[in-house]
Every structure is written in C-alpha cells, then in structure tokens.
Coordinates of N, CA and C in Angstrom, one line a residue:
M27 N -2.6 -6.9 13.2 CA -1.7 -7.2 12.1 C -1.6 -8.7 11.8
D28 N -1.9 -9.1 10.5 CA -1.8 -10.5 10.2 C -0.3 -10.8 9.9
R29 N -0.1 -12.1 9.5 CA 1.3 -12.5 9.4 C 1.9 -11.9 8.2
Y30 N 1.2 -11.7 7.1 CA 1.8 -11.1 5.9 C 2.1 -9.6 6.1
E31 N 1.3 -8.9 6.8 CA 1.6 -7.6 7.2 C 2.8 -7.5 8.1
R32 N 2.9 -8.4 9.0 CA 4.0 -8.5 9.9 C 5.3 -8.7 9.2
L33 N 5.3 -9.7 8.2 CA 6.5 -10.0 7.4 C 6.9 -8.8 6.6
S34 N 5.9 -8.1 6.0 CA 6.2 -6.9 5.3 C 6.9 -5.8 6.2
A35 N 6.3 -5.7 7.4 CA 6.9 -4.7 8.3 C 8.3 -5.0 8.7
L36 N 8.5 -6.3 9.0 CA 9.9 -6.8 9.3 C 10.9 -6.4 8.2
L37 N 10.5 -6.7 7.0 CA 11.4 -6.4 5.8 C 11.6 -4.9 5.6
D38 N 10.5 -4.2 5.8 CA 10.7 -2.7 5.8 C 11.7 -2.2 6.8
L39 N 11.5 -2.7 8.0 CA 12.4 -2.2 9.1 C 13.9 -2.6 8.8
L40 N 14.0 -3.9 8.3 CA 15.4 -4.3 8.0 C 16.0 -3.5 6.8
G41 N 15.1 -3.2 5.8 CA 15.6 -2.4 4.7 C 16.1 -1.0 5.2
Q42 N 15.4 -0.4 6.2 CA 15.8 0.9 6.7 C 17.0 0.9 7.5
R43 N 17.1 -0.2 8.3 CA 18.2 -0.2 9.4 C 19.4 -1.1 9.0
G44 N 19.2 -2.1 8.2 CA 20.3 -3.0 7.8 C 20.5 -4.1 8.9
K45 N 20.0 -3.9 10.1 CA 20.2 -4.8 11.2 C 19.0 -4.7 12.1
V46 N 18.5 -5.8 12.6 CA 17.3 -5.7 13.6 C 17.6 -6.7 14.7
D47 N 16.9 -6.4 15.8 CA 17.0 -7.1 17.1 C 15.6 -7.7 17.4
V48 N 15.6 -9.0 17.8 CA 14.4 -9.7 18.1 C 13.6 -8.9 19.2
D49 N 14.2 -8.6 20.3 CA 13.4 -7.9 21.4 C 12.9 -6.6 20.9
D50 N 13.7 -5.8 20.2 CA 13.2 -4.5 19.7 C 12.0 -4.7 18.8
L51 N 12.1 -5.7 17.9 CA 11.0 -5.9 16.9 C 9.7 -6.4 17.7
A52 N 9.9 -7.2 18.7 CA 8.7 -7.7 19.4 C 8.0 -6.5 20.1
A53 N 8.8 -5.6 20.6 CA 8.2 -4.4 21.3 C 7.5 -3.5 20.2
E54 N 8.1 -3.3 19.1 CA 7.6 -2.4 18.1 C 6.3 -2.9 17.5
L55 N 6.3 -4.3 17.2 CA 5.2 -4.9 16.5 C 4.1 -5.5 17.5
D56 N 4.4 -5.4 18.8 CA 3.5 -5.9 19.8 C 3.2 -7.4 19.7
V57 N 4.2 -8.2 19.5 CA 4.0 -9.6 19.5 C 5.2 -10.2 20.3
S58 N 5.1 -11.5 20.5 CA 6.1 -12.2 21.3 C 7.4 -12.3 20.6
A59 N 8.5 -12.4 21.4 CA 9.8 -12.7 20.8 C 9.8 -14.0 20.0
A60 N 9.1 -15.0 20.5 CA 9.1 -16.3 19.8 C 8.4 -16.1 18.4
T61 N 7.4 -15.3 18.3 CA 6.8 -15.0 17.0 C 7.8 -14.4 16.1
I62 N 8.5 -13.4 16.6 CA 9.5 -12.7 15.7 C 10.6 -13.7 15.3
R63 N 11.0 -14.5 16.2 CA 12.0 -15.5 15.8 C 11.5 -16.4 14.7
R64 N 10.3 -16.9 14.8 CA 9.7 -17.7 13.7 C 9.6 -17.0 12.4
D65 N 9.2 -15.7 12.5 CA 9.1 -14.9 11.2 C 10.5 -14.7 10.6
L66 N 11.5 -14.4 11.4 CA 12.9 -14.2 10.9 C 13.4 -15.5 10.3
D67 N 13.1 -16.6 10.9 CA 13.6 -17.9 10.4 C 12.9 -18.1 9.0
H68 N 11.6 -17.8 8.9 CA 10.9 -18.0 7.7 C 11.5 -17.2 6.6
L69 N 11.8 -15.9 6.9 CA 12.4 -15.0 5.9 C 13.8 -15.4 5.5
A70 N 14.5 -16.0 6.5 CA 15.9 -16.5 6.2 C 15.8 -17.6 5.2
E71 N 14.8 -18.5 5.4 CA 14.7 -19.6 4.5 C 14.4 -19.1 3.0
Q72 N 13.7 -18.0 2.9 CA 13.5 -17.4 1.6 C 14.7 -16.6 1.1
Q73 N 15.8 -16.6 1.9 CA 17.0 -15.9 1.5 C 16.8 -14.4 1.4
L74 N 15.8 -13.9 2.2 CA 15.6 -12.4 2.2 C 16.3 -11.7 3.3
L75 N 17.0 -12.5 4.2 CA 17.8 -11.9 5.3 C 18.7 -13.0 5.8
T76 N 19.6 -12.6 6.7 CA 20.6 -13.5 7.3 C 20.4 -13.4 8.8
R77 N 20.1 -14.6 9.4 CA 19.9 -14.6 10.9 C 21.2 -14.4 11.6
T78 N 21.1 -13.7 12.7 CA 22.2 -13.5 13.6 C 21.8 -13.9 15.0
R79 N 22.7 -14.0 15.9 CA 22.3 -14.3 17.3 C 21.5 -13.1 17.8
G80 N 20.3 -13.3 18.1 CA 19.4 -12.3 18.6 C 18.7 -11.4 17.6
G81 N 18.9 -11.7 16.3 CA 18.3 -10.8 15.3 C 18.5 -11.2 13.9
A82 N 18.8 -10.2 13.0 CA 19.0 -10.5 11.6 C 19.7 -9.3 11.0
V83 N 20.3 -9.6 9.8 CA 20.9 -8.5 9.0 C 20.4 -8.7 7.6
A84 N 20.4 -7.6 6.8 CA 20.0 -7.7 5.4 C 21.0 -8.4 4.6
N85 N 20.5 -9.1 3.6 CA 21.4 -9.8 2.7 C 22.1 -8.8 1.7
N86 N 23.1 -9.2 1.1 CA 23.8 -8.4 0.1 C 23.1 -8.5 -1.3
V87 N 21.8 -8.1 -1.3 CA 21.0 -8.1 -2.5 C 20.3 -6.7 -2.6
A88 N 19.8 -6.4 -3.8 CA 19.0 -5.2 -4.0 C 17.8 -5.4 -3.2
Y89 N 17.4 -4.4 -2.4 CA 16.3 -4.5 -1.4 C 15.0 -4.1 -2.1
D90 N 14.4 -5.1 -2.8 CA 13.1 -4.9 -3.5 C 12.2 -6.0 -3.0
L91 N 11.2 -5.7 -2.2 CA 10.4 -6.7 -1.7 C 9.7 -7.5 -2.7
P92 N 9.6 -8.9 -2.6 CA 8.8 -9.7 -3.5 C 7.4 -9.3 -3.4
L93 N 6.7 -9.4 -4.6 CA 5.3 -8.9 -4.6 C 4.4 -9.6 -3.6
R94 N 4.7 -10.9 -3.3 CA 3.8 -11.5 -2.3 C 3.9 -10.9 -0.9
Y95 N 4.9 -10.2 -0.6 CA 5.0 -9.6 0.7 C 4.5 -8.2 0.7
K96 N 4.2 -7.7 -0.5 CA 3.6 -6.3 -0.6 C 2.1 -6.3 -0.5
T97 N 1.5 -7.4 -0.8 CA 0.0 -7.4 -1.1 C -0.8 -7.0 0.1
A98 N -0.4 -7.2 1.3 CA -1.2 -6.8 2.5 C -1.1 -5.4 2.8
R99 N -0.1 -4.7 2.3 CA 0.1 -3.3 2.7 C -0.9 -2.4 2.0
H100 N -1.6 -1.6 2.8 CA -2.6 -0.6 2.3 C -3.6 -1.3 1.3
A101 N -4.0 -2.5 1.7 CA -4.9 -3.3 0.8 C -6.2 -2.7 0.5
S102 N -6.9 -2.1 1.5 CA -8.2 -1.5 1.2 C -8.0 -0.3 0.3
E103 N -7.0 0.5 0.5 CA -6.8 1.6 -0.4 C -6.5 1.2 -1.8
K104 N -5.7 0.1 -2.0 CA -5.4 -0.3 -3.3 C -6.7 -0.9 -4.0
E105 N -7.6 -1.5 -3.2 CA -8.8 -2.0 -3.8 C -9.7 -0.9 -4.3
R106 N -9.8 0.2 -3.5 CA -10.6 1.4 -3.9 C -10.0 2.0 -5.1
I107 N -8.6 2.1 -5.2 CA -8.0 2.7 -6.3 C -8.2 1.9 -7.6
G108 N -8.2 0.5 -7.4 CA -8.5 -0.4 -8.5 C -9.9 -0.2 -9.1
R109 N -10.9 -0.1 -8.2 CA -12.2 0.1 -8.7 C -12.4 1.5 -9.3
G110 N -11.7 2.5 -8.7 CA -11.8 3.9 -9.3 C -11.2 3.9 -10.7
A111 N -10.1 3.3 -10.8 CA -9.4 3.3 -12.1 C -10.2 2.5 -13.2
A112 N -10.7 1.4 -12.8 CA -11.5 0.5 -13.7 C -12.7 1.3 -14.2
A113 N -13.3 2.1 -13.4 CA -14.5 2.8 -13.7 C -14.2 3.8 -14.8
L114 N -13.0 4.2 -15.0 CA -12.7 5.2 -16.1 C -12.5 4.6 -17.5
V115 N -12.5 3.3 -17.5 CA -12.2 2.6 -18.8 C -13.5 2.4 -19.6
A116 N -13.5 2.9 -20.9 CA -14.6 2.7 -21.7 C -14.6 1.3 -22.4
R117 N -15.8 0.8 -22.7 CA -15.9 -0.4 -23.4 C -15.2 -0.3 -24.8
G118 N -14.5 -1.3 -25.2 CA -13.7 -1.2 -26.4 C -12.4 -0.6 -26.3
G119 N -12.0 -0.1 -25.1 CA -10.7 0.5 -24.9 C -9.5 -0.4 -24.9
V120 N -8.4 0.1 -25.1 CA -7.1 -0.6 -25.0 C -6.4 0.0 -23.8
V121 N -6.1 -0.9 -22.9 CA -5.6 -0.5 -21.6 C -4.2 -1.1 -21.3
G122 N -3.3 -0.4 -20.9 CA -2.0 -0.9 -20.5 C -1.9 -1.0 -19.0
L123 N -1.3 -2.1 -18.5 CA -1.1 -2.3 -17.0 C 0.3 -2.8 -16.8
N124 N 1.1 -2.1 -16.1 CA 2.4 -2.7 -15.7 C 2.2 -3.5 -14.4
G125 N 3.3 -4.0 -13.8 CA 3.1 -4.9 -12.7 C 3.0 -4.1 -11.4
G126 N 2.5 -4.9 -10.3 CA 2.4 -4.3 -9.0 C 1.1 -4.6 -8.3
T127 N 1.0 -4.4 -7.1 CA -0.2 -4.8 -6.3 C -1.4 -3.9 -6.7
T128 N -1.1 -2.6 -6.9 CA -2.3 -1.7 -7.3 C -2.8 -2.0 -8.6
T129 N -1.9 -2.2 -9.6 CA -2.4 -2.5 -11.0 C -3.1 -3.9 -11.0
T130 N -2.7 -4.8 -10.1 CA -3.4 -6.1 -10.0 C -4.8 -5.8 -9.6
E131 N -5.0 -4.9 -8.7 CA -6.4 -4.6 -8.3 C -7.2 -4.0 -9.4
I132 N -6.5 -3.2 -10.2 CA -7.2 -2.6 -11.4 C -7.7 -3.7 -12.3
A133 N -6.7 -4.7 -12.6 CA -7.1 -5.8 -13.4 C -8.2 -6.6 -12.9
R134 N -8.3 -6.8 -11.6 CA -9.4 -7.6 -11.0 C -10.7 -6.8 -11.1
A135 N -10.6 -5.5 -10.9 CA -11.8 -4.7 -11.0 C -12.4 -4.7 -12.4
L136 N -11.5 -4.7 -13.4 CA -11.9 -4.7 -14.8 C -12.5 -6.1 -15.2
A137 N -11.9 -7.1 -14.6 CA -12.3 -8.5 -14.9 C -13.8 -8.7 -14.4
I138 N -14.2 -8.1 -13.4 CA -15.5 -8.4 -12.8 C -16.5 -7.2 -13.1
R139 N -16.1 -6.2 -13.8 CA -17.1 -5.1 -14.1 C -18.2 -5.6 -14.9
P140 N -19.5 -5.5 -14.3 CA -20.6 -6.2 -14.9 C -20.9 -5.8 -16.4
D141 N -20.7 -4.6 -16.8 CA -21.0 -4.1 -18.1 C -20.0 -4.6 -19.1
L142 N -18.8 -5.0 -18.6 CA -17.8 -5.5 -19.5 C -17.9 -7.1 -19.7
A143 N -18.4 -7.7 -18.6 CA -18.4 -9.2 -18.6 C -19.5 -9.8 -19.3
T144 N -20.4 -9.0 -20.0 CA -21.5 -9.6 -20.7 C -21.0 -10.3 -22.0
Q145 N -21.8 -11.3 -22.4 CA -21.5 -12.1 -23.6 C -21.6 -11.2 -24.8
A146 N -20.6 -11.4 -25.7 CA -20.6 -10.7 -26.9 C -19.7 -11.4 -27.9
D147 N -19.8 -11.1 -29.2 CA -19.0 -11.7 -30.2 C -17.5 -11.3 -30.1
E148 N -17.3 -10.0 -29.7 CA -16.0 -9.5 -29.6 C -15.6 -9.2 -28.2
P149 N -14.3 -9.2 -27.8 CA -13.9 -8.9 -26.5 C -14.4 -7.4 -26.1
A150 N -14.7 -7.2 -24.9 CA -15.2 -5.9 -24.4 C -14.0 -4.9 -24.2
I151 N -12.9 -5.5 -24.0 CA -11.7 -4.6 -23.7 C -10.4 -5.4 -24.1
T152 N -9.4 -4.6 -24.4 CA -8.1 -5.2 -24.7 C -7.1 -4.7 -23.6
I153 N -6.4 -5.6 -23.0 CA -5.5 -5.3 -22.0 C -4.1 -5.7 -22.4
V154 N -3.1 -4.8 -22.3 CA -1.7 -5.0 -22.6 C -1.0 -5.0 -21.3
T155 N -0.2 -6.0 -21.0 CA 0.5 -6.0 -19.7 C 1.8 -6.7 -19.9
N156 N 2.8 -6.3 -19.0 CA 4.0 -7.0 -18.9 C 4.1 -7.8 -17.6
A157 N 3.0 -8.0 -16.9 CA 3.0 -8.6 -15.6 C 2.4 -10.0 -15.7
L158 N 3.2 -11.0 -15.4 CA 2.7 -12.4 -15.5 C 1.5 -12.7 -14.6
N159 N 1.5 -12.2 -13.4 CA 0.4 -12.5 -12.5 C -0.9 -11.9 -13.0
I160 N -0.8 -10.7 -13.6 CA -2.0 -10.1 -14.2 C -2.5 -10.9 -15.4
A161 N -1.6 -11.3 -16.2 CA -1.9 -12.1 -17.4 C -2.6 -13.4 -17.0
G162 N -2.0 -14.0 -15.9 CA -2.6 -15.3 -15.5 C -4.1 -15.1 -15.0
E163 N -4.4 -14.0 -14.4 CA -5.7 -13.8 -13.9 C -6.7 -13.5 -15.0
L164 N -6.2 -12.8 -16.0 CA -7.1 -12.3 -17.1 C -7.2 -13.3 -18.2
A165 N -6.3 -14.3 -18.3 CA -6.4 -15.2 -19.5 C -7.7 -16.0 -19.5
V166 N -8.3 -16.2 -18.3 CA -9.5 -17.0 -18.3 C -10.8 -16.2 -18.5
R167 N -10.6 -14.9 -18.7 CA -11.8 -14.0 -18.9 C -12.1 -13.8 -20.4
P168 N -13.2 -14.4 -20.9 CA -13.5 -14.4 -22.3 C -13.7 -13.0 -22.9
H169 N -14.1 -12.0 -22.0 CA -14.4 -10.7 -22.5 C -13.2 -9.8 -22.6
V170 N -12.0 -10.4 -22.2 CA -10.8 -9.6 -22.3 C -9.9 -10.2 -23.4
K171 N -9.5 -9.3 -24.3 CA -8.4 -9.6 -25.3 C -7.1 -9.3 -24.6
L172 N -6.3 -10.3 -24.4 CA -5.1 -10.1 -23.6 C -3.8 -10.1 -24.5
V173 N -3.0 -9.1 -24.3 CA -1.7 -9.0 -25.0 C -0.6 -8.9 -24.0
V174 N 0.3 -9.9 -24.0 CA 1.5 -9.9 -23.1 C 2.7 -9.5 -23.9
T175 N 3.5 -8.6 -23.3 CA 4.6 -8.0 -24.0 C 5.7 -8.9 -24.4
G176 N 6.0 -9.9 -23.5 CA 7.2 -10.7 -23.7 C 8.4 -10.1 -22.9
G177 N 9.4 -10.8 -22.7 CA 10.6 -10.3 -22.0 C 11.0 -11.4 -21.0
V178 N 11.9 -11.0 -20.1 CA 12.5 -11.8 -19.1 C 11.8 -11.5 -17.7
A179 N 11.3 -12.5 -17.1 CA 10.6 -12.3 -15.8 C 11.5 -12.0 -14.6
R180 N 11.0 -11.0 -13.9 CA 11.6 -10.6 -12.6 C 10.8 -11.3 -11.5
P181 N 11.5 -12.2 -10.7 CA 10.7 -12.9 -9.6 C 10.1 -12.0 -8.5
Q182 N 10.7 -10.8 -8.3 CA 10.2 -10.0 -7.2 C 8.8 -9.4 -7.6
S183 N 8.7 -9.0 -8.9 CA 7.5 -8.3 -9.3 C 6.6 -9.0 -10.3
F184 N 7.1 -10.2 -10.9 CA 6.4 -10.9 -12.0 C 6.4 -10.1 -13.3
E185 N 7.2 -9.0 -13.3 CA 7.2 -8.2 -14.6 C 8.1 -8.7 -15.6
L186 N 7.8 -8.7 -16.8 CA 8.6 -9.0 -18.0 C 9.4 -7.8 -18.4
T187 N 10.7 -7.9 -18.5 CA 11.5 -6.7 -18.8 C 12.5 -7.1 -19.9
G188 N 13.2 -6.1 -20.4 CA 14.3 -6.3 -21.4 C 13.8 -6.1 -22.8
P189 N 14.7 -6.2 -23.8 CA 14.5 -5.8 -25.2 C 13.4 -6.7 -25.8
L190 N 13.2 -7.9 -25.3 CA 12.2 -8.8 -26.0 C 10.8 -8.2 -26.0
G191 N 10.6 -7.4 -25.0 CA 9.2 -6.8 -24.9 C 9.0 -5.5 -25.7
T192 N 10.1 -5.0 -26.2 CA 10.0 -3.7 -26.9 C 9.4 -3.8 -28.3
R193 N 9.6 -5.0 -28.9 CA 9.1 -5.2 -30.3 C 7.6 -5.1 -30.3
I194 N 6.9 -5.7 -29.4 CA 5.4 -5.7 -29.4 C 4.9 -4.3 -29.1
L195 N 5.5 -3.6 -28.1 CA 5.0 -2.3 -27.7 C 5.3 -1.3 -28.8
G196 N 6.3 -1.5 -29.6 CA 6.6 -0.6 -30.7 C 5.6 -0.6 -31.8
E197 N 4.7 -1.7 -31.8 CA 3.8 -1.9 -32.9 C 2.3 -1.5 -32.5
I198 N 2.1 -1.1 -31.3 CA 0.7 -0.9 -30.8 C 0.6 0.5 -30.2
T199 N -0.7 1.0 -30.0 CA -1.0 2.1 -29.2 C -2.1 1.8 -28.2
M200 N -2.1 2.5 -27.1 CA -3.1 2.2 -26.1 C -3.9 3.5 -25.8
D201 N -5.1 3.4 -25.3 CA -5.9 4.5 -24.9 C -5.4 5.1 -23.6
V202 N -5.1 4.2 -22.7 CA -4.6 4.6 -21.4 C -3.7 3.6 -20.8
V203 N -2.7 4.0 -20.1 CA -1.8 3.1 -19.4 C -1.9 3.5 -17.9
F204 N -2.2 2.5 -17.1 CA -2.2 2.7 -15.6 C -0.9 2.2 -15.1
L205 N -0.1 3.1 -14.5 CA 1.2 2.7 -14.0 C 1.2 2.5 -12.5
G206 N 1.5 1.4 -12.0 CA 1.8 1.2 -10.6 C 3.3 1.6 -10.4
V207 N 3.5 2.3 -9.3 CA 4.9 2.9 -9.1 C 5.3 2.6 -7.6
D208 N 6.6 2.7 -7.4 CA 7.1 2.6 -6.0 C 7.1 4.0 -5.4
A209 N 7.1 5.0 -6.2 CA 7.1 6.4 -5.6 C 6.7 7.3 -6.8
V210 N 6.1 8.5 -6.3 CA 5.7 9.5 -7.3 C 5.8 10.8 -6.6
D211 N 6.5 11.8 -7.3 CA 6.8 13.1 -6.7 C 6.3 14.2 -7.6
P212 N 5.7 15.2 -7.0 CA 5.1 16.3 -7.9 C 6.1 17.0 -8.7
V213 N 7.4 17.0 -8.3 CA 8.4 17.7 -9.1 C 9.1 16.8 -10.0
Q214 N 9.5 15.6 -9.5 CA 10.4 14.7 -10.3 C 9.7 13.7 -11.1
G215 N 8.5 13.2 -10.7 CA 7.8 12.2 -11.5 C 7.6 10.9 -10.9
A216 N 7.4 9.9 -11.7 CA 7.1 8.5 -11.2 C 8.3 7.6 -11.3
Y217 N 8.5 6.8 -10.2 CA 9.7 6.0 -10.0 C 9.4 4.6 -9.7
T218 N 10.3 3.7 -10.0 CA 10.3 2.3 -9.5 C 11.7 2.0 -9.1
H219 N 11.8 0.8 -8.3 CA 13.1 0.5 -7.8 C 14.1 -0.1 -8.8
H220 N 13.6 -0.7 -9.9 CA 14.4 -1.4 -10.8 C 14.5 -0.7 -12.2
E221 N 15.7 -0.6 -12.7 CA 15.9 0.2 -13.9 C 15.3 -0.6 -15.1
G222 N 15.3 -1.9 -15.1 CA 14.7 -2.7 -16.2 C 13.2 -2.5 -16.2
E223 N 12.5 -2.5 -15.1 CA 11.1 -2.2 -15.0 C 10.8 -0.8 -15.5
A224 N 11.6 0.2 -15.1 CA 11.4 1.6 -15.5 C 11.5 1.7 -17.0
S225 N 12.4 1.0 -17.6 CA 12.5 1.1 -19.1 C 11.3 0.6 -19.8
I226 N 10.8 -0.6 -19.5 CA 9.6 -1.1 -20.1 C 8.4 -0.3 -19.8
N227 N 8.3 0.1 -18.5 CA 7.1 1.0 -18.1 C 7.1 2.3 -18.9
R228 N 8.3 2.9 -19.1 CA 8.5 4.1 -19.9 C 8.0 3.9 -21.3
L229 N 8.3 2.8 -21.9 CA 7.9 2.5 -23.3 C 6.4 2.4 -23.3
M230 N 5.8 1.7 -22.3 CA 4.3 1.5 -22.3 C 3.7 2.9 -22.2
A231 N 4.3 3.8 -21.4 CA 3.7 5.2 -21.2 C 3.8 5.9 -22.5
D232 N 4.9 5.7 -23.3 CA 5.1 6.4 -24.5 C 4.1 6.0 -25.6
R233 N 3.6 4.8 -25.4 CA 2.6 4.2 -26.4 C 1.2 4.5 -26.1
A234 N 0.9 5.2 -25.0 CA -0.5 5.5 -24.5 C -0.9 6.9 -24.8
R235 N -2.1 7.1 -25.1 CA -2.7 8.5 -25.3 C -2.8 9.2 -23.9
M236 N -3.0 8.4 -22.9 CA -3.2 9.0 -21.5 C -2.4 8.2 -20.5
I237 N -1.7 8.9 -19.7 CA -0.9 8.2 -18.6 C -1.5 8.5 -17.3
A238 N -1.9 7.4 -16.6 CA -2.5 7.5 -15.3 C -1.6 6.8 -14.3
V239 N -1.2 7.4 -13.2 CA -0.4 6.8 -12.2 C -1.4 6.4 -11.1
A240 N -1.4 5.1 -10.7 CA -2.2 4.6 -9.6 C -1.3 4.3 -8.4
A241 N -1.5 5.1 -7.3 CA -0.6 4.9 -6.2 C -1.3 5.3 -4.9
D242 N -1.1 4.5 -3.9 CA -1.7 4.8 -2.6 C -0.9 6.0 -2.0
S243 N -1.5 6.6 -1.0 CA -0.9 7.9 -0.5 C 0.5 7.7 0.2
S244 N 0.8 6.5 0.6 CA 2.1 6.3 1.2 C 3.3 6.5 0.2
K245 N 2.9 6.4 -1.1 CA 4.0 6.6 -2.1 C 4.2 8.0 -2.7
L246 N 3.3 8.9 -2.2 CA 3.3 10.3 -2.7 C 4.5 11.1 -2.1
G247 N 5.1 11.9 -2.9 CA 6.2 12.7 -2.4 C 7.5 12.0 -2.1
R248 N 7.6 10.8 -2.7 CA 8.8 10.0 -2.5 C 9.5 9.8 -3.8
H249 N 10.8 9.3 -3.7 CA 11.6 8.9 -4.8 C 12.0 7.5 -4.7
A250 N 12.4 6.9 -5.8 CA 13.0 5.6 -5.8 C 14.2 5.6 -6.8
F251 N 14.8 4.5 -7.2 CA 16.0 4.5 -7.9 C 15.8 5.0 -9.4
A252 N 14.9 4.4 -10.1 CA 14.8 4.6 -11.5 C 13.5 5.4 -11.9
R253 N 13.6 6.4 -12.7 CA 12.5 7.2 -13.1 C 11.8 6.6 -14.3
I254 N 10.5 6.5 -14.2 CA 9.6 6.0 -15.3 C 9.3 7.1 -16.3
C255 N 8.8 8.2 -15.7 CA 8.5 9.4 -16.5 C 8.4 10.6 -15.7
P256 N 8.6 11.8 -16.3 CA 8.5 13.0 -15.5 C 7.1 13.4 -15.2
T257 N 6.9 14.3 -14.3 CA 5.6 14.7 -13.9 C 4.8 15.3 -15.1
S258 N 5.5 16.0 -15.9 CA 4.9 16.6 -17.1 C 4.2 15.6 -18.0
S259 N 4.6 14.3 -17.9 CA 4.0 13.3 -18.8 C 2.7 12.7 -18.2
I260 N 2.5 12.9 -16.9 CA 1.4 12.3 -16.2 C 0.1 13.1 -16.3
D261 N -0.9 12.5 -16.8 CA -2.2 13.2 -17.0 C -3.1 13.1 -15.8
L262 N -3.0 11.9 -15.1 CA -3.9 11.7 -14.0 C -3.2 10.9 -12.9
L263 N -3.5 11.3 -11.6 CA -3.0 10.5 -10.5 C -4.3 10.0 -9.7
I264 N -4.4 8.7 -9.5 CA -5.4 8.2 -8.7 C -4.9 7.7 -7.4
T265 N -5.3 8.2 -6.3 CA -4.8 7.8 -5.0 C -5.9 7.7 -4.0
D266 N -5.6 7.5 -2.8 CA -6.7 7.3 -1.7 C -6.9 8.6 -1.0
D267 N -8.0 8.7 -0.2 CA -8.4 9.9 0.4 C -7.5 10.4 1.6
A268 N -6.5 9.6 1.9 CA -5.5 10.0 2.9 C -4.4 10.8 2.4
A269 N -4.4 11.1 1.1 CA -3.3 11.9 0.4 C -3.3 13.3 1.1
P270 N -2.1 13.7 1.5 CA -2.0 15.1 2.1 C -2.4 16.1 1.1
A271 N -3.2 17.1 1.6 CA -3.8 18.2 0.8 C -2.7 18.9 0.1
E272 N -1.5 19.2 0.8 CA -0.5 20.0 0.2 C 0.2 19.2 -1.0
L273 N 0.2 17.9 -0.9 CA 0.8 17.1 -2.1 C -0.2 17.1 -3.2
V274 N -1.5 17.0 -2.9 CA -2.5 17.0 -4.0 C -2.4 18.3 -4.7
K275 N -2.3 19.4 -4.0 CA -2.2 20.8 -4.6 C -0.9 20.9 -5.4
A276 N 0.2 20.3 -4.9 CA 1.5 20.3 -5.7 C 1.4 19.6 -7.0
F277 N 0.7 18.4 -7.0 CA 0.5 17.7 -8.3 C -0.4 18.5 -9.2
E278 N -1.4 19.1 -8.7 CA -2.3 19.9 -9.5 C -1.6 21.1 -10.1
A279 N -0.7 21.7 -9.3 CA 0.0 22.8 -9.8 C 0.9 22.5 -11.0
E280 N 1.3 21.2 -11.1 CA 2.1 20.8 -12.2 C 1.3 20.3 -13.4
G281 N 0.0 20.5 -13.3 CA -0.9 20.1 -14.4 C -1.4 18.7 -14.3
V282 N -1.3 18.0 -13.2 CA -1.8 16.6 -13.1 C -3.2 16.7 -12.5
R283 N -4.1 16.0 -13.1 CA -5.4 15.9 -12.5 C -5.4 14.8 -11.4
V284 N -5.9 15.1 -10.2 CA -5.8 14.1 -9.1 C -7.2 13.7 -8.7
E285 N -7.4 12.4 -8.7 CA -8.7 11.8 -8.2 C -8.4 11.0 -6.9
T286 N -9.1 11.3 -5.9 CA -9.0 10.5 -4.6 C -10.2 9.6 -4.4
V287 N -10.0 8.4 -3.9 CA -11.0 7.5 -3.8 C -11.1 7.0 -2.3

C-alpha cells in the first residue's frame, strides 16, 4: 500500500467511525505507529481531520474525500473501465463527462486513442464536461473540441455546479454521457454525495441520447446522498470483472446492459 492508498484508507476509516486510534490503525494497515502519526498530522494540516491525543476525530464537515485522495483506489480497474468506455465512442461523436476519477480515465483514454488523434481539419470528437481537471487535460489535444459547462467549482471534485452551467447544457445534445458516480444500485439508480453535483449531472444525462454509468465494482449496490438518475434511465453500466454476478443480473433485470472489463 503506497502513501496515497494509505491516506485514502485512513480517511475512509475515519468517515466510518468518526474517531480513530493510532495503535489500532497501525495494526490494521500493517505500518508503524510513527507512520500513522505522520499521516494523521498531514491530513490535519489539510483540515481533513482533527488530531487528538493518540488518534484523530472527524471534522465537522461533509465527509466527501477530495479527488486527489481517491485516485489510488481501484486504480487498475478504473483504467480498464476508461479504456472500455473510450472504445465505445465513434469518431465525430459528442460525449459528456462529469467529474471523478473514473471519468478522468475515460478522458485520458479518449485523448490517446490512435484513430482519434490523427491530424484532420476538424476535431475528431467533441467532449462536454463540467470537470476542471478533465478540461485541463483535454484543452491541449487538438483533435478534441472541448466544451466546458461553466458554474462554481467544488474543490473536492473539481466539478462546476450551480445554475451558471445550466444555460449551456440547455442548448446542446450529446450522443452519450459517461457518468462517474459514488454509488449505483439496481433498484434506486445512480448517486453522488453532493446535491449540487447531482443536479448538474442529471441535466447532462437529460441532454444525452445514451446514459452510461462508469463505476468500479466497489460502488455497486450502494447508495449515497443525492440521486443523479433512476435505474430506468441508465442504458449501460461499465464496471470491472470483480462485479458480483448477482448484482450484474439485478441490473440486467432492470433493463441495463452491463459490460465488465
């Protein structure tokens, strides 16, 4: 486990328990107590927790991990999902991408797909996104026509939210939107932690001819605070091959096509 994975694990445990102990964490993560103390001090400097004698407690903030602490979790699965999703996009298509680590991998896979990156008079693909980090990576790609929604940036996810983004989305349509989610359930649908993100993501979904949820298997069968869309709106779920068979069947029973990578 590298440092970013360990930091993510620490924040996950703190989010679940509200309070953690250095010795317990050292035993669970199989590292020294000194390493745990340094990690907790680092996270305290980021105002993600409050240090106590012998441990830490969660801050009085909404517990939504910043994107930089999520990137190491299920990284290989997200890369495979990114490549699988990118392979579904036709040249000349208009693609929507919301924020998140999985959709970032889709953007990267599209950026380097050889058949799209060839020289041409017109861009090979149009990408509409409300994620600043995705926009930053794609802005230097001449084969990508980039449309950014506008809005107010959330530092946890780099997503632009709020009414400023709705004007642009109300004027366009997309062939497919790939939704990164915090949870997706075969009965209830796709979720995210923040209601502002859910609102703009819902509008992106409404403007697309096809809705594809891109989520690693750890997010399946779970709920989060704010629903993006019901299961009935989801056309395709792209996940990794560790997805439990019973959940795959449950999604398919609801009319969702499931692709595992």
